[in-house]
Tab-separated table of C-alpha atoms in Angstrom:
chain	number	residue	atom	x	y	z
Y	1	MET	CA	88.541	143.591	141.354
Y	2	PRO	CA	88.684	147.152	142.070
Y	3	ARG	CA	86.030	149.533	141.021
Y	4	ASN	CA	87.227	150.564	137.817
Y	5	GLY	CA	87.720	147.152	136.863
Y	6	GLU	CA	84.021	146.432	137.747
Y	7	ASP	CA	83.241	149.134	135.581
Y	8	ALA	CA	85.530	148.054	132.393
Y	9	ARG	CA	84.138	144.755	132.670
Y	10	ARG	CA	80.441	146.346	132.156
Y	11	ARG	CA	81.452	148.580	129.414
Y	12	LEU	CA	83.715	145.642	127.784
Y	13	GLN	CA	79.956	143.248	127.929
Y	14	GLN	CA	78.046	146.364	126.627
Y	15	ALA	CA	80.616	146.992	123.969
Y	16	ALA	CA	80.482	143.547	122.845
Y	17	LEU	CA	77.320	143.150	122.805
Y	18	ASP	CA	76.897	146.232	120.898
Y	19	LEU	CA	79.289	145.471	117.813
Y	20	PHE	CA	78.112	142.325	117.707
Y	21	LEU	CA	74.406	143.424	116.942
Y	22	GLU	CA	75.632	146.104	114.818
Y	23	ARG	CA	78.350	143.807	112.363
Y	24	GLY	CA	77.928	140.166	113.573
Y	25	TYR	CA	79.582	138.001	115.814
Y	26	GLU	CA	81.927	136.605	113.554
Y	27	ALA	CA	82.805	140.019	112.166
Y	28	THR	CA	83.880	141.531	115.447
Y	29	THR	CA	87.367	141.421	117.035
Y	30	THR	CA	88.391	141.544	120.620
Y	31	ALA	CA	90.442	144.694	119.433
Y	32	GLU	CA	87.274	146.235	118.401
Y	33	ILE	CA	85.161	146.017	121.512
Y	34	ALA	CA	88.358	147.017	123.549
Y	35	ALA	CA	88.509	150.270	121.621
Y	36	ARG	CA	84.878	150.952	121.988
Y	37	ALA	CA	84.622	150.217	125.375
Y	38	GLY	CA	87.721	152.529	125.472
Y	39	VAL	CA	89.894	150.380	127.022
Y	40	THR	CA	93.045	147.992	125.967
Y	41	GLU	CA	92.823	144.772	124.289
Y	42	ARG	CA	95.048	143.963	127.181
Y	43	THR	CA	92.294	144.959	129.567
Y	44	PHE	CA	89.991	142.416	127.692
Y	45	PHE	CA	91.699	139.501	128.164
Y	46	ARG	CA	92.298	140.503	131.593
Y	47	HIS	CA	88.530	140.151	132.103
Y	48	PHE	CA	87.481	137.359	129.563
Y	49	PRO	CA	89.198	134.573	127.753
Y	50	ASP	CA	87.728	135.426	124.263
Y	51	LYS	CA	84.924	137.492	122.791
Y	52	ARG	CA	82.136	134.821	122.881
Y	53	GLU	CA	82.886	134.939	126.936
Y	54	ALA	CA	81.672	138.459	127.208
Y	55	LEU	CA	78.448	137.945	126.863
Y	56	PHE	CA	78.277	134.965	129.170
Y	57	HIS	CA	79.772	136.582	132.310
Y	58	GLY	CA	77.964	136.155	135.592
Y	59	GLU	CA	77.397	132.273	134.641
Y	60	GLU	CA	79.135	130.989	137.731
Y	61	ALA	CA	77.688	132.956	140.129
Y	62	PHE	CA	73.743	132.659	138.871
Y	63	ARG	CA	74.655	128.531	139.175
Y	64	ALA	CA	75.502	129.183	142.564
Y	65	ALA	CA	72.563	131.280	143.175
Y	66	LEU	CA	70.275	128.667	142.031
Y	67	ALA	CA	72.270	125.858	143.775
Y	68	ASP	CA	72.617	127.992	146.861
Y	69	ALA	CA	68.521	128.487	146.688
Y	70	VAL	CA	67.757	124.698	146.493
Y	71	LEU	CA	69.432	123.981	149.605
Y	72	ALA	CA	67.894	126.531	151.527
Y	73	ALA	CA	64.209	125.547	150.475
Y	74	PRO	CA	62.486	124.206	153.594
Y	75	ALA	CA	63.422	120.677	154.177
Y	76	ASP	CA	59.787	119.391	153.986
Y	77	LEU	CA	59.446	120.381	150.334
Y	78	GLY	CA	59.703	117.612	147.165
Y	79	PRO	CA	62.663	118.579	144.446
Y	80	MET	CA	60.021	120.314	142.091
Y	81	ASP	CA	58.870	122.497	144.861
Y	82	ALA	CA	62.499	123.338	146.051
Y	83	LEU	CA	63.485	123.633	142.172
Y	84	ARG	CA	60.331	126.439	141.392
Y	85	LEU	CA	61.247	128.391	144.949
Y	86	ALA	CA	64.768	128.333	143.361
Y	87	PHE	CA	63.827	129.776	140.121
Y	88	CYS	CA	61.411	132.602	141.717
Y	89	SER	CA	64.361	133.508	143.881
Y	90	VAL	CA	66.576	134.949	140.907
Y	91	GLU	CA	63.555	136.772	139.309
Y	92	PRO	CA	65.040	140.179	140.652
Y	93	VAL	CA	68.687	139.240	139.171
Y	94	LEU	CA	66.852	138.244	135.787
Y	95	VAL	CA	64.763	141.600	136.018
Y	96	ALA	CA	67.875	143.932	136.527
Y	97	ASN	CA	69.920	142.316	133.850
Y	98	ARG	CA	67.473	142.560	131.233
Y	99	SER	CA	68.555	145.240	129.351
Y	100	PHE	CA	71.636	142.867	128.552
Y	101	SER	CA	69.800	139.767	128.183
Y	102	GLU	CA	66.784	140.747	125.885
Y	103	PRO	CA	69.266	141.972	122.956
Y	104	ARG	CA	71.337	139.035	123.627
Y	105	HIS	CA	68.509	136.363	123.045
Y	106	ALA	CA	68.140	137.975	119.736
Y	107	LEU	CA	71.776	137.670	118.680
Y	108	ILE	CA	72.007	134.264	120.048
Y	109	ALA	CA	68.605	133.334	117.771
Y	110	ARG	CA	70.498	134.268	114.646
Y	111	THR	CA	74.139	132.891	116.039
Y	112	PRO	CA	74.731	129.347	115.576
Y	113	ALA	CA	77.868	129.703	117.486
Y	114	LEU	CA	76.793	131.081	120.391
Y	115	GLN	CA	73.503	128.721	120.630
Y	116	GLU	CA	75.956	125.577	121.341
Y	117	ARG	CA	77.305	127.693	124.288
Y	118	VAL	CA	73.542	128.267	125.596
Y	119	LEU	CA	73.008	124.704	125.352
Y	120	THR	CA	76.731	124.048	127.417
Y	121	LYS	CA	75.666	127.058	129.744
Y	122	THR	CA	72.037	125.504	130.264
Y	123	ALA	CA	73.693	121.634	131.168
Y	124	GLY	CA	76.065	123.376	133.556
Y	125	LEU	CA	72.927	124.748	135.245
Y	126	VAL	CA	71.167	121.328	135.282
Y	127	ASP	CA	74.316	119.845	136.869
Y	128	GLY	CA	74.527	122.481	139.418
Y	129	LEU	CA	70.577	121.809	140.414
Y	130	ALA	CA	71.131	118.149	140.359
Y	131	GLN	CA	73.951	118.322	142.822
Y	132	ALA	CA	71.828	120.722	145.303
Y	133	LEU	CA	69.270	118.049	145.056
Y	134	ARG	CA	71.474	115.044	146.143
Y	135	ARG	CA	72.502	117.463	149.202
Y	136	ARG	CA	69.079	117.481	149.812
Y	137	GLY	CA	68.846	113.559	150.011
Y	138	LEU	CA	67.583	112.908	146.588
Y	139	ALA	CA	69.351	109.808	145.016
Y	140	GLN	CA	71.550	109.991	141.895
Y	141	PRO	CA	69.491	109.428	138.656
Y	142	ALA	CA	66.604	110.730	140.282
Y	143	ALA	CA	68.083	114.322	140.930
Y	144	ALA	CA	69.395	114.379	137.403
Y	145	LEU	CA	66.180	113.451	136.221
Y	146	ALA	CA	64.044	116.124	138.462
Y	147	ALA	CA	67.040	118.912	137.673
Y	148	GLN	CA	65.873	118.491	133.484
Y	149	VAL	CA	62.514	118.466	134.245
Y	150	GLY	CA	62.625	121.675	136.338
Y	151	MET	CA	65.061	123.349	134.188
Y	152	ALA	CA	61.932	122.679	130.996
Y	153	ALA	CA	59.575	124.189	133.045
Y	154	PHE	CA	62.218	127.102	133.465
Y	155	SER	CA	62.792	127.634	129.944
Y	156	HIS	CA	59.398	127.248	129.201
Y	157	ALA	CA	58.585	129.960	131.714
Y	158	ILE	CA	61.474	132.250	131.028
Y	159	GLN	CA	60.141	132.290	126.857
Y	160	ALA	CA	56.445	133.123	128.303
Y	161	TRP	CA	57.683	135.675	130.557
Y	162	ALA	CA	59.556	137.094	127.544
Y	163	ASP	CA	55.976	136.948	125.334
Y	164	ASP	CA	54.198	138.520	128.478
Y	165	PRO	CA	56.026	140.550	130.459
Y	166	THR	CA	53.593	142.440	132.351
Y	167	SER	CA	52.982	138.911	134.601
Y	168	SER	CA	55.824	138.171	137.297
Y	169	LEU	CA	58.316	135.454	136.412
Y	170	GLU	CA	56.709	133.413	139.499
Y	171	SER	CA	52.961	133.274	137.549
Y	172	HIS	CA	54.336	132.420	134.456
Y	173	LEU	CA	56.439	129.617	136.566
Y	174	GLY	CA	53.269	128.949	138.537
Y	175	ARG	CA	51.970	127.969	135.539
Y	176	ALA	CA	54.890	126.045	133.972
Y	177	PHE	CA	54.607	123.548	136.885
Y	178	ASP	CA	51.123	123.646	136.745
Y	179	GLU	CA	51.793	122.243	132.814
Y	180	LEU	CA	54.385	119.657	133.937
Y	181	ARG	CA	51.940	117.918	136.394
Y	182	GLY	CA	48.883	118.150	133.402
Y	183	LEU	CA	51.725	116.575	130.816
Y	184	SER	CA	52.954	113.908	133.497
Y	185	GLY	CA	49.269	113.422	134.426
Y	186	THR	CA	47.835	112.062	131.016
Y	187	ARG	CA	48.944	108.805	131.507
Y	188	ASN	CA	47.105	108.194	134.713
Y	189	ALA	CA	44.145	109.156	132.841
Y	190	THR	CA	44.359	106.791	130.085
Y	191	ALA	CA	45.665	103.799	132.448
Y	192	SER	CA	42.495	103.924	134.326
Y	193	ALA	CA	40.482	103.973	131.301
Y	194	ASP	CA	41.710	100.568	130.412
H	1	MET	CA	75.055	105.285	98.311
H	2	PRO	CA	76.371	102.341	96.365
H	3	ARG	CA	76.695	99.118	98.511
H	4	ASN	CA	80.608	99.983	98.607
H	5	GLY	CA	80.037	103.393	99.485
H	6	GLU	CA	78.341	102.051	102.555
H	7	ASP	CA	81.172	99.728	102.894
H	8	ALA	CA	83.734	102.148	103.323
H	9	ARG	CA	81.378	104.907	105.349
H	10	ARG	CA	81.346	101.908	107.880
H	11	ARG	CA	84.781	101.285	107.804
H	12	LEU	CA	85.430	104.909	108.293
H	13	GLN	CA	83.267	105.240	111.180
H	14	GLN	CA	84.897	102.052	112.988
H	15	ALA	CA	88.384	103.483	112.276
H	16	ALA	CA	87.405	107.114	113.590
H	17	LEU	CA	86.135	105.723	116.848
H	18	ASP	CA	89.309	102.972	117.299
H	19	LEU	CA	91.850	105.532	116.625
H	20	PHE	CA	90.129	108.400	118.974
H	21	LEU	CA	89.940	105.814	121.939
H	22	GLU	CA	93.242	104.686	121.039
H	23	ARG	CA	95.333	108.256	120.431
H	24	GLY	CA	92.992	110.767	122.029
H	25	TYR	CA	90.505	112.647	119.701
H	26	GLU	CA	92.569	115.908	119.154
H	27	ALA	CA	95.672	113.976	118.443
H	28	THR	CA	94.015	111.721	115.592
H	29	THR	CA	93.823	113.162	112.108
H	30	THR	CA	91.242	112.783	109.011
H	31	ALA	CA	94.230	111.307	107.005
H	32	GLU	CA	95.057	108.371	109.630
H	33	ILE	CA	91.575	107.419	109.911
H	34	ALA	CA	91.111	107.298	106.180
H	35	ALA	CA	94.637	105.153	106.211
H	36	ARG	CA	93.152	102.863	109.073
H	37	ALA	CA	89.926	102.123	106.784
H	38	GLY	CA	92.097	101.304	103.891
H	39	VAL	CA	90.760	104.361	101.669
H	40	THR	CA	91.668	107.941	100.852
H	41	GLU	CA	91.427	110.939	102.991
H	42	ARG	CA	89.394	112.312	99.886
H	43	THR	CA	86.905	109.499	100.466
H	44	PHE	CA	87.053	110.065	103.793
H	45	PHE	CA	85.464	113.792	103.037
H	46	ARG	CA	83.223	112.343	100.391
H	47	HIS	CA	81.465	110.553	103.416
H	48	PHE	CA	82.005	113.207	106.508
H	49	PRO	CA	82.717	117.283	106.963
H	50	ASP	CA	84.941	116.323	109.233
H	51	LYS	CA	86.489	113.861	112.131
H	52	ARG	CA	84.139	114.375	114.421
H	53	GLU	CA	81.040	113.793	112.056
H	54	ALA	CA	82.200	110.355	111.708
H	55	LEU	CA	81.087	109.230	115.079
H	56	PHE	CA	77.639	111.117	114.651
H	57	HIS	CA	76.257	109.617	111.079
H	58	GLY	CA	72.729	108.539	111.483
H	59	GLU	CA	71.530	111.122	113.307
H	60	GLU	CA	69.290	112.597	110.832
H	61	ALA	CA	67.716	109.030	110.325
H	62	PHE	CA	67.341	108.610	114.172
H	63	ARG	CA	65.700	111.763	114.455
H	64	ALA	CA	63.231	111.307	111.458
H	65	ALA	CA	62.783	107.833	112.870
H	66	LEU	CA	61.504	109.166	116.406
H	67	ALA	CA	59.563	111.997	114.842
H	68	ASP	CA	57.778	109.495	112.457
H	69	ALA	CA	56.576	106.944	115.250
H	70	VAL	CA	55.332	110.110	117.356
H	71	LEU	CA	53.086	110.520	114.327
H	72	ALA	CA	52.511	107.134	113.964
H	73	ALA	CA	51.159	106.540	117.698
H	74	PRO	CA	47.273	106.300	118.204
H	75	ALA	CA	45.522	109.241	117.948
H	76	ASP	CA	44.168	109.249	121.269
H	77	LEU	CA	47.154	108.790	123.558
H	78	GLY	CA	48.481	111.898	125.183
H	79	PRO	CA	51.725	113.705	124.615
H	80	MET	CA	53.923	112.025	126.827
H	81	ASP	CA	52.544	108.193	126.021
H	82	ALA	CA	53.288	108.872	121.787
H	83	LEU	CA	56.544	110.080	123.109
H	84	ARG	CA	57.281	106.823	125.662
H	85	LEU	CA	55.649	104.507	122.345
H	86	ALA	CA	58.562	106.304	119.918
H	87	PHE	CA	61.236	105.742	122.671
H	88	CYS	CA	60.558	102.043	122.709
H	89	SER	CA	60.058	101.878	118.858
H	90	VAL	CA	63.826	102.739	118.343
H	91	GLU	CA	65.048	100.045	120.948
H	92	PRO	CA	65.869	97.421	117.780
H	93	VAL	CA	67.953	100.495	116.155
H	94	LEU	CA	69.855	100.858	119.750
H	95	VAL	CA	70.598	97.351	120.277
H	96	ALA	CA	72.096	96.830	117.032
H	97	ASN	CA	74.374	100.071	117.486
H	98	ARG	CA	75.649	98.880	120.848
H	99	SER	CA	79.035	97.696	120.193
H	100	PHE	CA	79.624	101.421	118.195
H	101	SER	CA	77.649	103.557	121.125
H	102	GLU	CA	79.297	102.306	124.051
H	103	PRO	CA	82.947	102.949	123.341
H	104	ARG	CA	81.593	106.122	121.804
H	105	HIS	CA	80.416	106.744	124.716
H	106	ALA	CA	82.930	106.278	127.062
H	107	LEU	CA	85.031	108.512	124.524
H	108	ILE	CA	82.814	111.421	124.972
H	109	ALA	CA	82.674	111.319	128.887
H	110	ARG	CA	86.248	112.000	128.310
H	111	THR	CA	86.275	114.919	125.314
H	112	PRO	CA	84.760	117.962	126.130
H	113	ALA	CA	84.409	119.154	122.349
H	114	LEU	CA	82.249	116.047	121.674
H	115	GLN	CA	80.291	116.915	124.617
H	116	GLU	CA	79.129	120.241	123.137
H	117	ARG	CA	78.366	118.158	120.019
H	118	VAL	CA	75.744	116.219	122.298
H	119	LEU	CA	74.096	118.981	123.565
H	120	THR	CA	73.444	120.049	120.032
H	121	LYS	CA	72.364	116.212	118.724
H	122	THR	CA	69.747	116.237	121.608
H	123	ALA	CA	68.807	119.700	121.088
H	124	GLY	CA	68.113	118.697	117.628
H	125	LEU	CA	66.251	115.434	118.447
H	126	VAL	CA	63.803	117.434	120.907
H	127	ASP	CA	62.784	119.713	118.315
H	128	GLY	CA	62.246	117.436	116.154
H	129	LEU	CA	59.880	115.334	118.914
H	130	ALA	CA	58.419	118.725	119.287
H	131	GLN	CA	57.539	119.517	115.749
H	132	ALA	CA	56.074	116.200	115.721
H	133	LEU	CA	53.616	116.786	118.798
H	134	ARG	CA	52.759	119.572	117.116
H	135	ARG	CA	51.190	118.336	114.044
H	136	ARG	CA	49.519	115.464	116.701
H	137	GLY	CA	47.575	118.913	117.244
H	138	LEU	CA	49.537	119.672	120.717
H	139	ALA	CA	50.030	123.822	121.011
H	140	GLN	CA	53.476	125.180	120.292
H	141	PRO	CA	55.058	126.003	123.714
H	142	ALA	CA	53.366	122.997	125.428
H	143	ALA	CA	55.177	120.656	122.477
H	144	ALA	CA	58.121	122.033	123.331
H	145	LEU	CA	57.984	121.283	126.887
H	146	ALA	CA	56.540	117.868	126.598
H	147	ALA	CA	59.325	117.208	124.201
H	148	GLN	CA	62.048	118.165	126.697
H	149	VAL	CA	60.572	116.437	129.683
H	150	GLY	CA	59.982	113.399	127.179
H	151	MET	CA	64.123	113.558	126.572
H	152	ALA	CA	64.923	113.668	130.138
H	153	ALA	CA	63.115	110.336	130.791
H	154	PHE	CA	64.448	108.895	127.788
H	155	SER	CA	68.562	110.199	128.546
H	156	HIS	CA	67.221	108.480	132.420
H	157	ALA	CA	66.084	105.473	131.029
H	158	ILE	CA	69.584	105.064	128.530
H	159	GLN	CA	71.459	105.545	131.415
H	160	ALA	CA	69.644	103.330	133.526
H	161	TRP	CA	69.747	100.387	130.337
H	162	ALA	CA	73.270	101.224	130.466
H	163	ASP	CA	73.979	100.225	134.211
H	164	ASP	CA	70.972	97.125	134.051
H	165	PRO	CA	70.975	95.863	130.378
H	166	THR	CA	69.655	92.798	131.259
H	167	SER	CA	66.407	94.634	131.609
H	168	SER	CA	64.721	95.890	127.822
H	169	LEU	CA	64.837	99.398	127.503
H	170	GLU	CA	60.881	99.171	127.257
H	171	SER	CA	61.068	98.487	131.050
H	172	HIS	CA	63.363	101.316	131.618
H	173	LEU	CA	61.455	103.606	129.618
H	174	GLY	CA	58.535	102.397	131.758
H	175	ARG	CA	60.190	103.186	134.994
H	176	ALA	CA	61.248	106.308	133.621
H	177	PHE	CA	58.238	107.641	132.841
H	178	ASP	CA	56.919	106.438	136.406
H	179	GLU	CA	59.770	108.591	138.031
H	180	LEU	CA	58.348	111.614	136.116
H	181	ARG	CA	55.160	111.378	137.208
H	182	GLY	CA	56.312	110.691	140.844
H	183	LEU	CA	58.581	113.713	140.429
H	184	SER	CA	55.554	115.885	139.451
H	185	GLY	CA	53.283	114.402	141.887
H	186	THR	CA	55.103	115.709	144.640
H	187	ARG	CA	53.657	119.100	145.254
H	188	ASN	CA	50.279	117.885	144.542
H	189	ALA	CA	50.624	115.603	147.393
H	190	THR	CA	51.961	118.896	149.750
H	191	ALA	CA	49.193	121.166	148.425
H	192	SER	CA	46.926	118.774	149.888
H	193	ALA	CA	48.338	118.851	153.171
H	194	ASP	CA	48.182	122.750	152.940
């Protein structure tokens, strides 16, 4: 897409987010988003299939970046370490996107129609991670389990990072993966006391 | 609801599932479901808000049963053990429901509109489990992490149980929680070799 196309896309995304926050998601139309961005509605539909997708652009690229990072992790790392490294690798992307993703997060929290979309997005990320783990040689059901557990730790770290942005995502990820080990270790402790 | 109301509800659920499988989910109307069940469309809407919900009846009760089982687990158990016990406790419900849930699973696998609904259902179960863990004294973010990780193990065990129904769900859950510990232990092993 030419440079001015990129620019229109960004303005449309920002206009969509601003209008959703000002007027509510349901009450905002694609025509209003296009008008706010200074383009035609036809241009809106060249970039996005509907108003909801204006909020989720970049999802495919993010999924691919995570999967590539899992594949690029040193071969001797276990699945959870490969996932942790992959999550650390997207920190710059997430930092660059913060001024958009933080208000979007607040919008999603009060818009059920968008919460379903986030669940679908998360499920897609988990699928992508599981596929990457399989390509590293992990068996099929174990790969899905590891991807889901890794995503739980990632979500946990993202939340902690939102609450405390003075620490890096990497350090929050380190703590989240430590907590995972703490959780799973609980039964070992109980079992050895049997 | 009186006994004949219960009976009508069950017939509507079965009619909905049968018709979705025969004609596809999108092509089936609530009028057709009601006719197949031998009731009026008005009766359909007394039981369900729309055709999709006819497939997901019982979700609230299931969520409550899981949460109650988490609360009823011995107080000295850690969160993962409390979750494992809770999942084991619903095995009889799942066995009783198998003749409905197995064809439903096949239908969902080929119907994207239903997959979103399953994600919402799963997120609701995770929320319920996290709330129950908090009532057991676990802090807020740790409870959400444990609930998500436990749900990942539960989904993994349910899948293994579908593939091998000759073993009990309990034994599949035991293996799934063992796999969880194996995953989380990976980095410990790596770290100690550093």
